[in-house]
Amino acid sequence: MADICARHPDRFPAWVASLPMNNVAACLEELTYAIEHRGAKGIQIFTNVNGRPLDEPELAPIFERMHAYDLPIWLHPTRGAKMPDYATESTSKFEIWWLFGWPYETSAAMARMVFSGFFDRWPNLKVITHHMGAMVPYLEARVGLGMDQMGTRTAELDYTSIVKAMREKGRRPLDYFKLFYGDTSVNGSAPAIRCGLEFFGRERALFGTDCPFDPEGGPLFIRETIRAIESLDLPHDVRDLLYAGNVRRLLRLA
Amino acid sequence: MADICARHPDRFPAWVASLPMNNVAACLEELTYAIEHRGAKGIQIFTNVNGRPLDEPELAPIFERMHAYDLPIWLHPTRGAKMPDYATESTSKFEIWWLFGWPYETSAAMARMVFSGFFDRWPNLKVITHHMGAMVPYLEARVGLGMDQMGTRTAELDYTSIVKAMREKGRRPLDYFKLFYGDTSVNGSAPAIRCGLEFFGRERALFGTDCPFDPEGGPLFIRETIRAIESLDLPHDVRDLLYAGNVRRLLRLA
């Protein structure tokens, strides 16, 4: 990917590294090599590591390092049919694991990062969520008012102290969810892009398409995402930030 | 509830029955009693029955009966901390089971109904989804273009035949998801209500609030949901359908 970017800088202005998350030492070595020696502008990770959540302490050095580089982390969902949707079943049917399971993965990973304290530990951590924040923008007021009451649904553990500590910093749980970035990869839905933009705001929404995973094998998602964005009649400056300005700033591109 | 409605018809125009879904015979008896003898205008069920999905053949007589009555089914999510979010864990942390798990439950139940053929078997079945369709409206194009390709992600089972059979009826999987109804219970989020309205259309969106589960114990969700709807500047006829017209038609109220 570094070579492709070097050969076609007009088409491919930057690339990000994929990492062996199951081996933290190798992961750190690879991301240092990719960023410092090959010019990678970020990393892509998945929402779980062989079924483990991203807030396991062993993985912290990876986020620590990315925070120090001040470069973004692309968060991509992953899940297979082996995660059942019902307690009495052993697999997920009808590809629900993909359809809704993937956005659920993204949303759950965001919650784990928020409530385990990622953004208190690494205040400028930049995490770009796929599917424009997945479940969060549509359910923003559930996240807001619902998690203001966090702890009232749980007897065995004291979750109220988490919200109390946030409140002492002048923040609600929802404020932390607004620290993520979202890409416009919602398969060309204008209502969703508008809803997502209202949630993330002009500085934290980024153009993305999920190309080539459409029925045409590439062009459809690009075309439809652009069509959806154009249909929203956004102010010129917001449109420019969405298409290019925000990613230029995040990746420190010329 | 029948008594309350009889005493205060100006405040409580109708009620729906709660059912013992774990016992189908008792369930049928209770719903017949509630509807035919006490005037219930529908039923509320949960997204799973002790962990079992709603498309288990044993439960079919309940949907068959409601289809014959031509009265709606309110679909409410349920899930507890015992459904883990990660393969390596045994419980869901930070109340994610509630925050995102409930809307996931609704979405998964909708998919199970669609792909097991509920709407081919009972074409006029009326299912009202909580949280304005949960994950479906925001991810409408993922449901659309993604499930047009259903089967391509699964080797062990033939899911392509489901989509093929739909296509032979002139329908896409997404068209079936548009047969549900959605309530405006998204905790007062105007962007979500607008996005949901665009998905369900003027005839299939219904006013709902989730009262009294807000931090004020009741008034907040009612007030904020009305505020959100009013902020959308909807055409008068759409607004009237949303607040009253659709539910009057569905419940056959005077």
PDB file of C-alpha atoms in Angstrom, chain A residues 184-193 208-209 220-229 231, chain B residues 140-142 145:
ATOM      1  CA  THR A 184     -20.449   8.201   5.725  1.00  0.00           C
ATOM      2  CA  SER A 185     -20.416   4.511   4.899  1.00  0.00           C
ATOM      3  CA  VAL A 186     -24.135   3.867   5.231  1.00  0.00           C
ATOM      4  CA  ASN A 187     -24.531   2.501   1.710  1.00  0.00           C
ATOM      5  CA  GLY A 188     -25.943   5.665   0.210  1.00  0.00           C
ATOM      6  CA  SER A 189     -28.750   6.538   2.650  1.00  0.00           C
ATOM      7  CA  ALA A 190     -29.297  10.310   2.706  1.00  0.00           C
ATOM      8  CA  PRO A 191     -31.540  10.278   5.830  1.00  0.00           C
ATOM      9  CA  ALA A 192     -28.844   8.364   7.744  1.00  0.00           C
ATOM     10  CA  ILE A 193     -26.032  10.669   6.610  1.00  0.00           C
ATOM     11  CA  GLY A 208     -16.335   6.809   3.327  1.00  0.00           C
ATOM     12  CA  THR A 209     -18.054   4.326   1.018  1.00  0.00           C
ATOM     13  CA  LEU A 220     -22.366   1.711  -6.634  1.00  0.00           C
ATOM     14  CA  PHE A 221     -21.483   2.676  -3.055  1.00  0.00           C
ATOM     15  CA  ILE A 222     -19.191   5.502  -4.219  1.00  0.00           C
ATOM     16  CA  ARG A 223     -21.829   6.857  -6.597  1.00  0.00           C
ATOM     17  CA  GLU A 224     -24.737   6.509  -4.143  1.00  0.00           C
ATOM     18  CA  THR A 225     -22.847   7.979  -1.194  1.00  0.00           C
ATOM     19  CA  ILE A 226     -21.914  11.042  -3.255  1.00  0.00           C
ATOM     20  CA  ARG A 227     -25.512  11.278  -4.530  1.00  0.00           C
ATOM     21  CA  ALA A 228     -26.841  11.106  -0.947  1.00  0.00           C
ATOM     22  CA  ILE A 229     -24.452  13.790   0.304  1.00  0.00           C
ATOM     23  CA  SER A 231     -28.987  15.652  -2.013  1.00  0.00           C
TER      24      SER A 231
ATOM     25  CA  GLU B 140     -31.928   1.077   5.599  1.00  0.00           C
ATOM     26  CA  ALA B 141     -29.469   0.947   2.702  1.00  0.00           C
ATOM     27  CA  ARG B 142     -27.409  -1.740   4.442  1.00  0.00           C
ATOM     28  CA  LEU B 145     -28.255  -3.533  -0.757  1.00  0.00           C
TER      29      LEU B 145
END
